[in-house]
Amino acid sequence: MPTKMRLQRHGKKGRPFYHIVIADGRAPRDGRFIEKIGTYNPVAKPAEIDLDFAKAYDWFIKGADPTPTVKSILTHEGVLHYNHLMKGVAKGAFTKEVAEVRFNEWKAAKESKLTSAERAVEIAEKTEAKKRLEVEAKINEARAAEIAKKRLQEAKAAAGESEEVAEEVEVAEEAPVAEVVEEAPVAEEAPAVEEVPVAEEAPAVEEAPAVEEAPAVEEAPVAEEAPAVEETPVAEATEEPAAEEPAAEETKEPTAE
């Protein structure tokens, strides 16, 4: 049965997480598997690899065919280098103890390189991030300056327009104000004098009961008794003989003749 060392995908969309498995070469990619020998997380920086070294070496020497990605993982973890040393032991070039010592030396050197490389990567990432922030800060400052300049120009333009409008309004209002000042005393002040309630208050004096009480004096019998004096026939008696005197004169004239 052809066996393969492959990755079995897990995780969410955009954040993959893989299991390193031993599966039948005829099985689907994410189908059934024989054994799980590790995990691989490419999203982390640096990538995280958790591999069972003994099982991986055992399946490799048994003939399990690794995929390109799994082969790079085995190289990174030293499975292929350890297999190379074991071939030298099988040929009698050196003993297994020497092979173990060489492998440990290689592993320590690689870890130091990886550590220095990781540190260099971290430093480079930090430096790049710092530069990016500086560039973004400069861009933001330039944009802020442009926006401030534009707003200042708009404010000046608005202020100029408002001043022009104010001047036009003042010019338009000056002439009507003069006309109102000239016409106002004639039209508005005269009614103010006419509206003084003098005529309305006069009836208050006329309505006073002083005149109405006057008949109390007129009711005195002085005016009513006056006809008694008028009935005196003195004037009539004196007037009647005055009219009769010509008759006497007329009688006297023939006698004179």
Short mmCIF file of N, CA and C in Angstrom, two decimals, residues 241-255:
data_model
loop_
_atom_site.label_atom_id
_atom_site.label_comp_id
_atom_site.label_asym_id
_atom_site.label_seq_id
_atom_site.Cartn_x
_atom_site.Cartn_y
_atom_site.Cartn_z
N PRO A 241 -106.05 155.41 27.47
CA PRO A 241 -106.42 156.83 27.37
C PRO A 241 -105.56 157.54 26.37
N ALA A 242 -104.32 157.09 26.20
CA ALA A 242 -103.47 157.75 25.21
C ALA A 242 -104.05 157.60 23.84
N ALA A 243 -104.72 156.53 23.59
CA ALA A 243 -105.33 156.33 22.29
C ALA A 243 -106.62 157.11 22.17
N GLU A 244 -107.27 157.41 23.20
CA GLU A 244 -108.55 158.09 23.16
C GLU A 244 -108.38 159.60 23.12
N GLU A 245 -107.25 160.15 23.43
CA GLU A 245 -107.03 161.59 23.47
C GLU A 245 -107.23 162.24 22.11
N PRO A 246 -106.87 161.63 21.01
CA PRO A 246 -107.14 162.31 19.74
C PRO A 246 -108.61 162.58 19.49
N ALA A 247 -109.42 161.77 20.04
CA ALA A 247 -110.85 162.02 19.86
C ALA A 247 -111.26 163.32 20.50
N ALA A 248 -110.66 163.59 21.62
CA ALA A 248 -110.99 164.85 22.30
C ALA A 248 -110.48 166.02 21.50
N GLU A 249 -109.33 165.88 20.92
CA GLU A 249 -108.77 166.95 20.12
C GLU A 249 -109.61 167.18 18.90
N GLU A 250 -110.10 166.07 18.31
CA GLU A 250 -110.95 166.22 17.13
C GLU A 250 -112.23 166.99 17.46
N THR A 251 -112.70 166.82 18.61
CA THR A 251 -113.93 167.52 19.00
C THR A 251 -113.67 168.96 19.29
N LYS A 252 -112.45 169.23 19.73
CA LYS A 252 -112.11 170.60 20.07
C LYS A 252 -111.89 171.41 18.83
N GLU A 253 -111.44 170.88 17.73
CA GLU A 253 -111.12 171.65 16.53
C GLU A 253 -112.35 172.29 15.92
N PRO A 254 -113.48 171.68 15.83
CA PRO A 254 -114.64 172.40 15.26
C PRO A 254 -115.08 173.56 16.11
N THR A 255 -114.84 173.38 17.37
CA THR A 255 -115.28 174.46 18.24
C THR A 255 -114.45 175.68 18.03
#
